[in-house]
Every structure is written in C-alpha cells, then in structure tokens.
Tab-separated table of C-alpha atoms and ligand atoms in Angstrom:
chain	number	residue	atom	x	y	z
A	1	UNK	CA	-11.986	29.381	-0.897
A	2	UNK	CA	-15.041	28.721	1.154
A	3	UNK	CA	-12.828	30.031	4.096
A	4	UNK	CA	-10.518	26.907	4.167
A	5	UNK	CA	-7.146	27.287	4.991
A	6	UNK	CA	-5.154	26.688	1.391
A	7	UNK	CA	-2.577	24.046	1.429
A	8	UNK	CA	0.937	24.340	-0.296
A	9	UNK	CA	2.523	21.352	-2.158
A	10	UNK	CA	6.187	21.894	-1.958
A	11	UNK	CA	7.755	20.908	-5.346
A	12	UNK	CA	11.010	20.026	-4.526
A	13	UNK	CA	14.191	20.615	-6.766
A	14	UNK	CA	11.972	20.148	-10.011
A	15	UNK	CA	10.018	22.972	-9.320
A	16	UNK	CA	13.042	25.135	-9.140
A	17	UNK	CA	14.265	24.135	-12.133
A	18	UNK	CA	11.363	25.076	-13.699
A	19	UNK	CA	11.676	28.785	-12.341
A	20	UNK	CA	8.913	28.450	-9.535
A	21	UNK	CA	9.500	30.007	-6.005
A	22	UNK	CA	11.458	28.462	-4.094
A	23	UNK	CA	9.761	25.511	-1.919
A	24	UNK	CA	6.559	26.263	-3.291
A	25	UNK	CA	4.964	24.697	-6.212
A	26	UNK	CA	1.682	25.501	-6.386
A	27	UNK	CA	-1.427	26.346	-3.835
A	28	UNK	CA	-4.259	23.859	-3.188
A	29	UNK	CA	-8.096	24.611	-2.145
A	30	UNK	CA	-8.236	21.981	0.181
A	31	UNK	CA	-12.187	21.976	-0.758
A	32	UNK	CA	-11.394	21.369	-4.050
A	33	UNK	CA	-9.244	18.797	-5.849
A	34	UNK	CA	-5.461	19.952	-6.848
A	35	UNK	CA	-3.885	20.775	-10.180
A	36	UNK	CA	-3.479	17.835	-11.995
A	37	UNK	CA	-1.517	19.394	-15.151
A	38	UNK	CA	0.652	20.867	-12.757
A	39	UNK	CA	1.431	17.786	-10.863
A	40	UNK	CA	1.853	15.788	-14.220
A	41	UNK	CA	4.741	17.924	-15.445
A	42	UNK	CA	6.379	18.945	-12.234
A	43	UNK	CA	6.524	15.181	-10.924
A	44	UNK	CA	5.642	12.448	-13.643
A	45	UNK	CA	6.581	14.779	-16.771
A	46	UNK	CA	6.681	11.487	-18.365
A	47	UNK	CA	2.939	11.093	-18.612
A	48	UNK	CA	3.457	13.417	-21.907
A	49	UNK	CA	3.831	10.522	-23.901
A	50	UNK	CA	2.708	7.195	-21.902
A	51	UNK	CA	-0.412	6.445	-20.261
A	52	UNK	CA	0.311	5.046	-17.567
A	53	UNK	CA	-2.223	3.107	-15.658
A	54	UNK	CA	-0.402	0.124	-13.794
A	55	UNK	CA	-0.132	1.542	-10.345
A	56	UNK	CA	-1.279	-1.655	-9.115
A	57	UNK	CA	1.891	-3.127	-10.080
A	58	UNK	CA	4.593	-0.615	-10.005
A	59	UNK	CA	3.949	3.055	-9.117
A	60	UNK	CA	6.156	5.808	-10.670
A	61	UNK	CA	8.553	7.729	-8.471
A	62	UNK	CA	7.666	11.225	-8.485
A	63	UNK	CA	10.642	13.673	-9.468
A	64	UNK	CA	10.767	15.117	-6.340
A	65	UNK	CA	11.666	10.989	-5.055
A	66	UNK	CA	13.881	10.044	-7.716
A	67	UNK	CA	16.022	13.732	-6.631
A	68	UNK	CA	15.801	12.699	-3.183
A	69	UNK	CA	17.377	9.218	-4.038
A	70	UNK	CA	19.921	10.966	-6.460
A	71	UNK	CA	20.979	13.166	-3.527
A	72	UNK	CA	21.182	10.064	-0.794
A	73	UNK	CA	23.314	8.069	-2.913
A	74	UNK	CA	25.572	10.836	-3.773
A	75	UNK	CA	25.841	10.980	0.268
A	76	UNK	CA	26.218	7.193	-0.020
A	77	UNK	CA	29.106	7.283	-2.029
A	78	UNK	CA	31.314	9.251	0.096
A	79	UNK	CA	29.678	8.046	3.983
A	80	UNK	CA	31.790	10.351	5.914
A	81	UNK	CA	28.340	12.975	4.667
A	82	UNK	CA	26.483	10.472	6.658
A	83	UNK	CA	25.695	10.466	10.247
A	84	UNK	CA	23.799	7.694	12.183
A	85	UNK	CA	21.984	9.955	14.222
A	86	UNK	CA	20.369	11.651	10.988
A	87	UNK	CA	19.863	7.977	9.978
A	88	UNK	CA	17.900	6.998	12.436
A	89	UNK	CA	15.769	10.557	12.926
A	90	UNK	CA	15.135	10.113	9.256
A	91	UNK	CA	13.739	6.453	9.872
A	92	UNK	CA	11.936	8.144	12.908
A	93	UNK	CA	10.444	10.471	10.581
A	94	UNK	CA	9.008	7.938	8.528
A	95	UNK	CA	7.163	6.190	10.876
A	96	UNK	CA	5.442	9.420	11.960
A	97	UNK	CA	4.693	9.846	8.561
A	98	UNK	CA	3.021	6.326	7.957
A	99	UNK	CA	1.416	6.803	11.620
A	100	UNK	CA	-0.789	9.979	9.849
A	101	UNK	CA	-1.211	8.435	7.207
A	102	UNK	CA	-3.069	5.639	8.557
A	103	UNK	CA	-4.479	7.071	11.739
A	104	UNK	CA	-1.593	5.211	13.981
A	105	UNK	CA	0.942	5.995	16.520
A	106	UNK	CA	4.524	6.232	15.477
A	107	UNK	CA	5.546	3.250	17.929
A	108	UNK	CA	3.010	0.870	16.260
A	109	UNK	CA	4.773	1.085	13.009
A	110	UNK	CA	7.724	-1.306	12.234
A	111	UNK	CA	9.536	-0.265	8.614
A	112	UNK	CA	9.978	-3.046	6.650
A	113	UNK	CA	10.941	-4.099	2.936
A	114	UNK	CA	7.673	-5.287	1.996
A	115	UNK	CA	4.672	-6.523	2.418
A	116	UNK	CA	5.350	-10.158	2.863
A	117	UNK	CA	7.698	-9.547	6.012
A	118	UNK	CA	4.565	-8.201	7.832
A	119	UNK	CA	2.646	-11.236	6.868
A	120	UNK	CA	5.237	-13.682	7.970
A	121	UNK	CA	5.984	-11.827	11.026
A	122	UNK	CA	2.287	-12.117	12.039
A	123	UNK	CA	2.047	-15.567	10.777
A	124	UNK	CA	4.777	-16.962	12.867
A	125	UNK	CA	4.560	-14.270	15.900
A	126	UNK	CA	0.499	-14.496	16.748
A	127	UNK	CA	-0.069	-16.903	19.506
A	128	UNK	CA	-1.439	-19.684	17.487
A	129	UNK	CA	-1.877	-23.417	18.775
A	130	UNK	CA	-2.663	-26.518	17.304
A	131	UNK	CA	-6.036	-26.835	15.947
A	132	UNK	CA	-6.511	-23.390	14.842
A	133	UNK	CA	-7.786	-22.157	11.854
A	134	UNK	CA	-6.489	-19.219	9.873
A	135	UNK	CA	-9.217	-17.751	7.565
A	136	UNK	CA	-8.267	-16.736	4.224
A	137	UNK	CA	-10.530	-15.774	0.816
A	138	UNK	CA	-9.605	-17.665	-1.719
A	139	UNK	CA	-7.831	-15.922	-4.943
A	140	UNK	CA	-5.840	-13.798	-2.272
A	141	UNK	CA	-2.732	-12.604	-3.418
A	142	UNK	CA	-0.056	-15.319	-2.450
A	143	UNK	CA	1.462	-12.855	-0.347
A	144	UNK	CA	-1.268	-13.487	2.210
A	145	UNK	CA	-1.722	-17.397	1.731
A	146	UNK	CA	1.866	-18.760	1.903
A	147	UNK	CA	2.744	-17.814	5.207
A	148	UNK	CA	-0.497	-19.162	6.685
A	149	UNK	CA	-0.047	-22.389	4.784
A	150	UNK	CA	3.377	-22.665	6.387
A	151	UNK	CA	1.742	-23.028	9.574
A	152	UNK	CA	0.665	-26.512	9.338
A	153	UNK	CA	3.869	-27.146	11.002
A	154	UNK	CA	2.298	-26.186	13.805
A	155	UNK	CA	-0.874	-27.892	13.484
A	156	UNK	CA	-2.412	-24.721	12.550
A	157	UNK	CA	-4.357	-25.307	9.196
A	158	UNK	CA	-5.293	-22.678	6.605
A	159	UNK	CA	-8.955	-22.764	5.245
A	160	UNK	CA	-9.621	-20.952	2.067
A	161	UNK	CA	-13.054	-19.756	1.859
A	162	UNK	CA	-14.671	-19.529	-1.494
A	163	UNK	CA	-15.427	-16.143	-3.499
A	164	UNK	CA	-19.003	-14.683	-4.671
A	165	UNK	CA	-19.893	-15.434	-8.083
A	166	UNK	CA	-18.419	-12.684	-9.204
A	167	UNK	CA	-14.869	-13.653	-7.856
A	168	UNK	CA	-15.212	-11.610	-5.123
A	169	UNK	CA	-14.445	-12.644	-1.057
A	170	UNK	CA	-17.620	-13.503	0.463
A	171	UNK	CA	-17.856	-11.267	3.704
A	172	UNK	CA	-20.748	-13.074	4.687
A	173	UNK	CA	-19.444	-16.153	4.345
A	174	UNK	CA	-15.887	-15.114	6.098
A	175	UNK	CA	-18.453	-13.263	9.340
A	176	UNK	CA	-20.206	-16.946	9.359
A	177	UNK	CA	-17.187	-18.909	9.819
A	178	UNK	CA	-15.926	-16.460	12.420
A	179	UNK	CA	-18.303	-17.625	14.658
A	180	UNK	CA	-15.983	-20.799	14.862
A	181	UNK	CA	-14.140	-20.878	17.916
A	182	UNK	CA	-11.412	-22.406	16.284
A	183	UNK	CA	-10.932	-19.444	14.010
A	184	UNK	CA	-8.091	-17.483	15.449
A	185	UNK	CA	-7.606	-15.336	12.381
A	186	UNK	CA	-8.979	-13.668	9.511
A	187	UNK	CA	-6.329	-12.777	7.084
A	188	UNK	CA	-7.603	-10.366	3.950
A	189	UNK	CA	-6.561	-7.978	1.439
A	190	UNK	CA	-8.078	-4.593	2.248
A	191	UNK	CA	-8.111	-4.372	-1.843
A	192	UNK	CA	-8.189	-7.484	-3.846
A	193	UNK	CA	-5.439	-7.366	-6.751
A	194	UNK	CA	-7.438	-8.853	-9.419
A	195	UNK	CA	-10.468	-7.290	-9.300
A	196	UNK	CA	-10.533	-4.278	-7.053
A	197	UNK	CA	-12.727	-5.612	-4.793
A	198	UNK	CA	-12.680	-3.211	-1.588
A	199	UNK	CA	-13.547	-5.113	1.909
A	200	UNK	CA	-15.574	-3.304	4.066
A	201	UNK	CA	-12.995	-2.467	6.823
A	202	UNK	CA	-15.616	-1.480	9.544
A	203	UNK	CA	-17.458	-4.875	9.532
A	204	UNK	CA	-14.679	-7.011	9.398
A	205	UNK	CA	-13.136	-5.396	12.579
A	206	UNK	CA	-16.133	-5.225	14.244
A	207	UNK	CA	-16.906	-9.015	13.732
A	208	UNK	CA	-13.441	-10.068	14.726
A	209	UNK	CA	-13.454	-7.407	17.716
A	210	UNK	CA	-16.275	-9.815	18.913
A	211	UNK	CA	-15.211	-13.157	18.186
A	212	UNK	CA	-11.594	-12.357	19.307
A	213	UNK	CA	-10.101	-13.358	16.080
A	214	UNK	CA	-7.005	-11.317	15.145
A	215	UNK	CA	-7.715	-9.310	11.746
A	216	UNK	CA	-4.456	-9.249	9.735
A	217	UNK	CA	-4.689	-6.858	6.817
A	218	UNK	CA	-2.339	-6.909	3.651
A	219	UNK	CA	-3.034	-3.150	2.900
A	220	UNK	CA	-0.584	-2.739	-0.359
A	221	UNK	CA	-3.596	-2.729	-2.775
A	222	UNK	CA	-5.119	0.046	-0.903
A	223	UNK	CA	-3.053	2.206	0.949
A	224	UNK	CA	-2.209	5.601	-1.067
A	225	UNK	CA	-5.269	5.327	-2.809
A	226	UNK	CA	-7.780	4.836	-0.103
A	227	UNK	CA	-8.117	6.465	3.291
A	228	UNK	CA	-7.477	4.285	6.079
A	229	UNK	CA	-7.789	5.079	9.501
A	230	UNK	CA	-6.796	2.762	12.173
A	231	UNK	CA	-7.704	4.931	15.402
A	232	UNK	CA	-11.526	4.272	13.694
A	233	UNK	CA	-11.424	0.696	12.872
A	234	UNK	CA	-9.070	-1.377	15.009
A	235	UNK	CA	-6.876	-4.419	13.009
A	236	UNK	CA	-4.226	-6.048	14.705
A	237	UNK	CA	-1.821	-6.390	12.059
A	238	UNK	CA	-1.694	-4.398	8.744
A	239	UNK	CA	1.186	-4.751	6.074
A	240	UNK	CA	2.111	-2.921	3.004
A	241	UNK	CA	4.714	-2.535	0.549
A	242	UNK	CA	5.156	0.917	-0.794
A	243	UNK	CA	6.280	0.392	-3.984
A	244	UNK	CA	2.953	0.529	-5.670
A	245	UNK	CA	0.012	3.289	-4.759
A	246	UNK	CA	3.017	4.982	-2.391
A	247	UNK	CA	4.648	6.114	-5.552
A	248	UNK	CA	8.209	4.477	-3.661
A	249	UNK	CA	11.182	2.766	-4.180
A	250	UNK	CA	11.480	-1.368	-3.890
A	251	UNK	CA	12.877	-2.156	-0.380
A	252	UNK	CA	10.318	0.253	1.329
A	253	UNK	CA	7.054	-1.017	3.304
A	254	UNK	CA	5.815	-1.102	6.676
A	255	UNK	CA	3.833	-3.039	9.256
A	256	UNK	CA	1.103	-1.645	11.970
A	257	UNK	CA	0.853	-3.752	14.600
A	258	UNK	CA	-1.917	-2.704	17.627
A	259	UNK	CA	-0.325	-0.940	20.480
A	260	UNK	CA	-1.669	-3.480	22.925
A	261	UNK	CA	-0.380	-6.168	20.880
A	262	UNK	CA	3.080	-5.419	20.933
A	263	UNK	CA	4.046	-6.613	23.669
A	264	UNK	CA	2.687	-9.937	23.386
A	265	UNK	CA	4.225	-10.764	20.346
A	266	UNK	CA	7.845	-12.381	20.228
A	267	UNK	CA	9.161	-11.685	16.696
A	268	UNK	CA	10.737	-15.424	14.824
A	269	UNK	CA	13.814	-13.116	13.455
A	270	UNK	CA	14.867	-10.064	15.526
A	271	UNK	CA	17.468	-7.301	14.055
A	272	UNK	CA	20.319	-6.005	16.321
A	273	UNK	CA	18.385	-2.855	17.051
A	274	UNK	CA	15.194	-4.873	18.175
A	275	UNK	CA	16.200	-4.892	21.991
A	276	UNK	CA	16.145	-1.680	24.381
A	277	UNK	CA	18.957	0.683	24.443
A	278	UNK	CA	20.735	-0.564	21.624
A	279	UNK	CA	20.642	2.971	19.095
A	280	UNK	CA	23.821	3.652	21.652
A	281	UNK	CA	26.977	2.621	19.416
A	282	UNK	CA	29.412	3.103	22.050
A	283	UNK	CA	28.203	0.137	23.912
A	284	UNK	CA	26.986	-2.488	21.690
A	285	UNK	CA	28.220	-5.492	23.181
A	286	UNK	CA	26.743	-4.727	26.907
A	287	UNK	CA	23.759	-7.104	25.316
A	288	UNK	CA	20.280	-6.718	26.779
A	289	UNK	CA	17.976	-9.208	25.570
A	290	UNK	CA	14.429	-7.158	26.703
A	291	UNK	CA	12.819	-6.280	23.171
A	292	UNK	CA	11.495	-3.055	22.741
A	293	UNK	CA	8.535	-2.052	23.857
A	294	UNK	CA	7.186	-0.563	20.767
A	295	UNK	CA	6.980	-2.209	17.338
A	296	UNK	CA	10.505	-1.460	16.341
A	297	UNK	CA	10.985	-5.044	17.848
A	298	UNK	CA	9.694	-6.360	14.635
A	299	UNK	CA	12.433	-4.153	12.274
A	300	UNK	CA	15.150	-5.894	11.075
A	301	UNK	CA	17.781	-3.504	11.059
A	302	UNK	CA	19.498	-2.206	8.835
A	303	UNK	CA	17.187	-1.248	6.790
A	304	UNK	CA	17.888	0.061	3.049
A	305	UNK	CA	18.039	3.979	4.126
A	306	UNK	CA	17.946	4.959	0.819
A	307	UNK	CA	13.941	3.711	0.162
A	308	UNK	CA	12.969	5.298	3.190
A	309	UNK	CA	14.702	8.711	1.915
A	310	UNK	CA	12.573	8.189	-1.085
A	311	UNK	CA	9.840	6.933	1.082
A	312	UNK	CA	9.575	10.223	2.630
A	313	UNK	CA	9.909	12.411	-0.314
A	314	UNK	CA	6.562	10.356	-2.138
A	315	UNK	CA	4.579	10.700	1.567
A	316	UNK	CA	5.402	14.505	1.844
A	317	UNK	CA	3.643	14.618	-1.904
A	318	UNK	CA	0.519	11.799	-1.199
A	319	UNK	CA	-0.069	13.535	2.347
A	320	UNK	CA	-0.028	17.162	0.916
A	321	UNK	CA	-1.948	16.125	-1.889
A	322	UNK	CA	-4.792	14.534	0.321
A	323	UNK	CA	-5.557	10.738	0.240
A	324	UNK	CA	-9.398	11.820	0.181
A	325	UNK	CA	-8.717	13.971	-2.798
A	326	UNK	CA	-6.578	11.138	-4.637
A	327	UNK	CA	-9.607	8.696	-3.955
A	328	UNK	CA	-11.734	11.550	-5.427
A	329	UNK	CA	-9.755	12.390	-8.201
A	330	UNK	CA	-9.304	8.237	-9.223
A	331	UNK	CA	-12.973	7.922	-9.058
A	332	UNK	CA	-13.943	10.399	-11.433
A	333	UNK	CA	-11.085	8.292	-14.143
A	334	UNK	CA	-13.084	5.329	-14.691
A	335	UNK	CA	-16.500	6.519	-16.612
A	336	UNK	CA	-15.220	6.629	-19.945
A	337	UNK	CA	-13.928	2.695	-19.803
A	338	UNK	CA	-17.370	2.043	-17.598
A	339	UNK	CA	-19.336	3.575	-20.358
A	340	UNK	CA	-17.561	1.675	-23.330
A	341	UNK	CA	-18.014	-1.478	-21.431
A	342	UNK	CA	-21.635	-1.160	-20.802
A	343	UNK	CA	-21.958	-0.025	-24.737
A	344	UNK	CA	-19.945	-3.128	-25.981
A	345	UNK	CA	-21.181	-5.470	-23.332
A	346	UNK	CA	-17.534	-6.237	-22.183
A	347	UNK	CA	-18.033	-7.690	-18.746
A	348	UNK	CA	-16.860	-5.807	-15.783
A	349	UNK	CA	-14.650	-7.498	-13.312
A	350	UNK	CA	-14.347	-5.342	-10.524
A	351	UNK	CA	-17.395	-4.137	-8.254
A	352	UNK	CA	-18.804	-0.648	-8.309
A	353	UNK	CA	-20.150	1.437	-5.195
A	354	UNK	CA	-18.602	1.263	-1.742
A	355	UNK	CA	-16.703	-2.061	-2.552
A	356	UNK	CA	-15.091	-0.236	-5.561
A	357	UNK	CA	-11.482	0.864	-5.462
A	358	UNK	CA	-9.397	2.770	-7.646
A	359	UNK	CA	-8.457	-0.646	-9.695
A	360	UNK	CA	-10.993	-1.305	-12.587
A	361	UNK	CA	-10.797	-4.771	-14.512
A	362	UNK	CA	-12.691	-5.132	-17.372
A	363	UNK	CA	-12.735	-8.575	-19.328
A	364	UNK	CA	-13.445	-8.131	-23.170
A	365	UNK	CA	-13.724	-10.914	-25.516
A	366	UNK	CA	-10.376	-12.148	-26.572
A	367	UNK	CA	-8.373	-10.032	-23.498
A	368	UNK	CA	-4.934	-11.308	-24.551
A	369	UNK	CA	-5.248	-9.418	-27.781
A	370	UNK	CA	-6.749	-6.403	-26.703
A	371	UNK	CA	-4.692	-6.155	-23.940
A	372	UNK	CA	-1.452	-6.407	-27.089
A	373	UNK	CA	-3.761	-3.361	-28.649
A	374	UNK	CA	-3.610	-1.182	-25.660
A	375	UNK	CA	0.336	-1.445	-25.346
A	376	UNK	CA	0.636	-0.568	-29.063
A	377	UNK	CA	-1.539	2.267	-28.313
A	378	UNK	CA	1.719	3.316	-25.498
A	379	UNK	CA	-1.122	2.505	-22.547
A	380	UNK	CA	0.577	0.339	-19.708
A	381	UNK	CA	-1.782	-1.775	-17.652
A	382	UNK	CA	-1.902	-5.500	-17.181
A	383	UNK	CA	-3.511	-9.135	-17.424
A	384	UNK	CA	-4.686	-10.210	-14.322
A	385	UNK	CA	-6.671	-13.337	-13.904
A	386	UNK	CA	-8.126	-13.215	-17.427
A	387	UNK	CA	-8.979	-9.529	-17.063
A	388	UNK	CA	-7.257	-6.365	-18.096
A	389	UNK	CA	-6.474	-4.028	-14.964
A	390	UNK	CA	-6.341	-0.478	-15.139
A	391	UNK	CA	-4.976	1.209	-12.135
A	392	UNK	CA	-4.859	5.175	-12.304
A	393	UNK	CA	-3.422	7.096	-9.839
A	394	UNK	CA	-3.213	10.981	-8.817
A	395	UNK	CA	-1.743	12.214	-12.154
A	396	UNK	CA	-3.852	10.077	-14.746
A	397	UNK	CA	-6.829	12.006	-16.452
A	398	UNK	CA	-10.097	11.708	-17.935
A	399	UNK	CA	-8.650	12.497	-20.961
A	400	UNK	CA	-6.336	9.571	-20.879
A	401	UNK	CA	-8.901	7.041	-19.797
A	402	UNK	CA	-10.881	8.303	-22.871
A	403	UNK	CA	-8.083	7.166	-24.704
A	404	UNK	CA	-8.424	4.092	-23.331
A	405	UNK	CA	-11.949	3.413	-24.289
A	406	UNK	CA	-10.988	4.456	-27.616
A	407	UNK	CA	-8.568	2.137	-27.674
A	408	UNK	CA	-10.458	-0.951	-26.311
A	409	UNK	CA	-13.166	-0.058	-28.592
A	410	UNK	CA	-11.299	-0.139	-32.118
A	411	UNK	CA	-11.635	-3.811	-32.893
B	1	PLP	C1	-1.799	-7.884	-2.486
B	1	PLP	C2	-0.671	-7.751	-2.476
B	1	PLP	N1	-0.155	-8.064	-1.736
B	1	PLP	C3	1.252	-8.225	-1.636
B	1	PLP	C4	1.851	-7.974	-2.609
B	1	PLP	C5	3.179	-7.716	-3.027
B	1	PLP	O1	4.071	-8.109	-2.037
B	1	PLP	P1	5.583	-7.617	-1.422
B	1	PLP	O2	4.895	-6.437	-1.522
B	1	PLP	O3	5.955	-8.968	-0.586
B	1	PLP	O4	6.633	-7.748	-2.571
B	1	PLP	C6	1.202	-7.872	-3.934
B	1	PLP	C7	1.513	-7.391	-5.375
B	1	PLP	O5	2.670	-7.639	-5.960
B	1	PLP	C8	-0.273	-8.141	-3.866
B	1	PLP	O6	-0.988	-7.737	-4.859
C-alpha cells in the first residue's frame, strides 16, 4: 500500500445486482493499477465476446451510465418528477467535474453538444480582423478546419501548414510561422485522429503566450485517455465532445475558455440562459442584455439533460480510475501489435515515445483486406487514412492485443 490512501470505485446498480456491498465495488491502491477484470465484468460486460478497439470513433457507455440514462428517461416520461433546480444543479455538477478533469475552474466551462460547437464558437467570437491568419496543421480532422476556412468572409485566411514526412503536425514549422505577427490563432488537435500524434502542448502554449496568438485546441481525441492540466499549460479555448474517450452519450461535450478571455468574447449565437439573472424562471420577461461573466454565456440552452446525466456517471468512473492510471494502462497494451509490426515489417504510422498516445495506427500491405480479417475475428477498429487505427481504452487487455497481433499475422 506504500501508505497511500485507498480509493473506492463505486459500482452503481450493476454492482448491486452482482451482490457487491452497497455502493462500493472494489478498492484500488492509488499507487497501482485498477482491477481490469472487475472493470470489464461490471461496466463493460460485452467485452467477453468482442474485442473493441474503436474508442477514437465511439466510446462505449459503461453500465453505470446506461443505467443512469434509463433512470433519467423514466423520469423524463413522467416530467413532474423532474425539477428545474435539480436539472440546473446537475449541469453545475458536470461543469465542476470537467473542471477537475482538466485543471480549470468551473466558471471556465461551457457545456456543449459536441466539439464542433466549441471550435465554431471560437472562430466566430475571437477578435480577428481582415488580414489575420489562422494556422492549422494539414490533415487535421475537418471539425478543426471548416470553421476557420469559413472566416474568409471576414478577410481572415486559414493557412494549412504541411505535415512532416511521417504525416504528423510539423511543430517546428508551426512555431516558426507564429513569428509572423499576422498569425493570430493556432488551432490544433491535442491528438491527431488518423495517427495518434500527441502535440507538445507545453511547447505550443509557451510559444503562443510569447507571440500573443490564441491557442485553440480540439481535445476530443485526448481527454479521457491522457491527463491534461490547463492550470499548468495555459490554452485559450479547448473544445471536446464526450462521445469518444469520455465514454459518454452523443450530445454531451464542453468548451473551456480561459478566464481572462471570457468577458472579451461576444458569442455569435446565444441561448436564453446566456444572460445574467435568467435562471429565475419567474421573471423571464424582465430582459437583461448583460451576458454572463462566466463561460455559461457560450451555452446554447436548453441542453440535452439526459446526456449530461450520462456524462456525469462516466466522469465519476474515469475520475475514480484516474486518468494517469488509464494512460499507463493503455501504454502497456500496444506492445504485442508493435512487436508484430517490427517482425513483419508493417509500417507503424503512429509516433512512439513522448509524441505517442493511446491510438496506434499500422499500415500493413493490403490494409483493406487485413481490416476485413480483423472484423471477421470480432475485432472492432477503424480504417483511417490508409491505416488500421487501434484505439484501446481502460477496459482492454494485453490478451486482447495479442489476439489482434495473431489475427494480423494470419495471412
Ligand atoms: C479530432 C476530432 N475532432 C472532432 C471530432 C468530432 O467532432 P464533433 O464532436 O463535433 O462531432 C472528431 C471525430 O469524430 C475528431 O477526431
């Protein structure tokens, strides 16, 4: 135990149905990993027959989250059981949990329905002028391209910076371009969707603090699998949908806006709760044109409450497992496939080491056929930009990755 406190992971209704003692399912020594077998059987029971390595596309809902959604919808069918104050409190809870997850303050979090909303909000609200340039690395996911491209209507141009020969963001080149005073925004993904490249956020943060350009981060492929601490690594805007690595319903997500920036951003679209005092439902027509001082000014209420109820449940699970431990666990999973690639000469498209993440992409000969073979072996993964993308999460095992390596080798 090393004298470290134990952490209890609560199992929710699934645990109770298995006869576990009320509330607590299993305990974890903070200094060690969690019990993956128990996690699989209680929260992801279907893992007994399918190897699911597609979290970069759709993260599965843990059992506890599925049950929370069912329970919420039971109340939704009889809405006299739902109360505005409780619904608002639930969203406040979500903002608090997200803030804890990324080292921010709850006031800096606006809840959104996806990543694109946050990036689009930033593109329209940042104070950009004709002649300004937005830097985007080539090969970014389109959610982080089109909102910037469309700023042409304001005379703001998007510059696609070519990737390195490996197809990864060229950070040295991005930093060089930041020296151009016309560059007002650097928009990057924390982790690239097609190869898992993890940017050096510290480096990009420091460079943008120095140049004065805004740093906007599409974080959907990173948050949930990698620790992020914005209190140590400042960014200006960070957008994230929760449907992938946060194992949450479609329709849940958030955008972080740095505290000092919030008051200066005038959202192009506002919700009826974006204004001060509007939570008092007894005097809604006493209109107030003062935007909220916190990030709620960016929220487009009404939001899908059921999805945020689900997000809360998934966040509880992820926070109790510990994102650092999840990252460490995922790192142990890649080895069998990397060894197969090294033996067979298949190209590993993903970076290894500090720029690596939980996403591992390999490009063997006849990649489409190999992908079909994996599918036939009940191994679920994606084909992206000419490579097989394997994206394991907290519940996957080395034995599963050995199965993948075996299926890859069987030609
Ligand atoms: C980097 C990246 N950004 C954004 C998205 C999705 O955006 P949204 O949450 O708006 O659907 C994806 C994947 O679907 C992605 O890989």
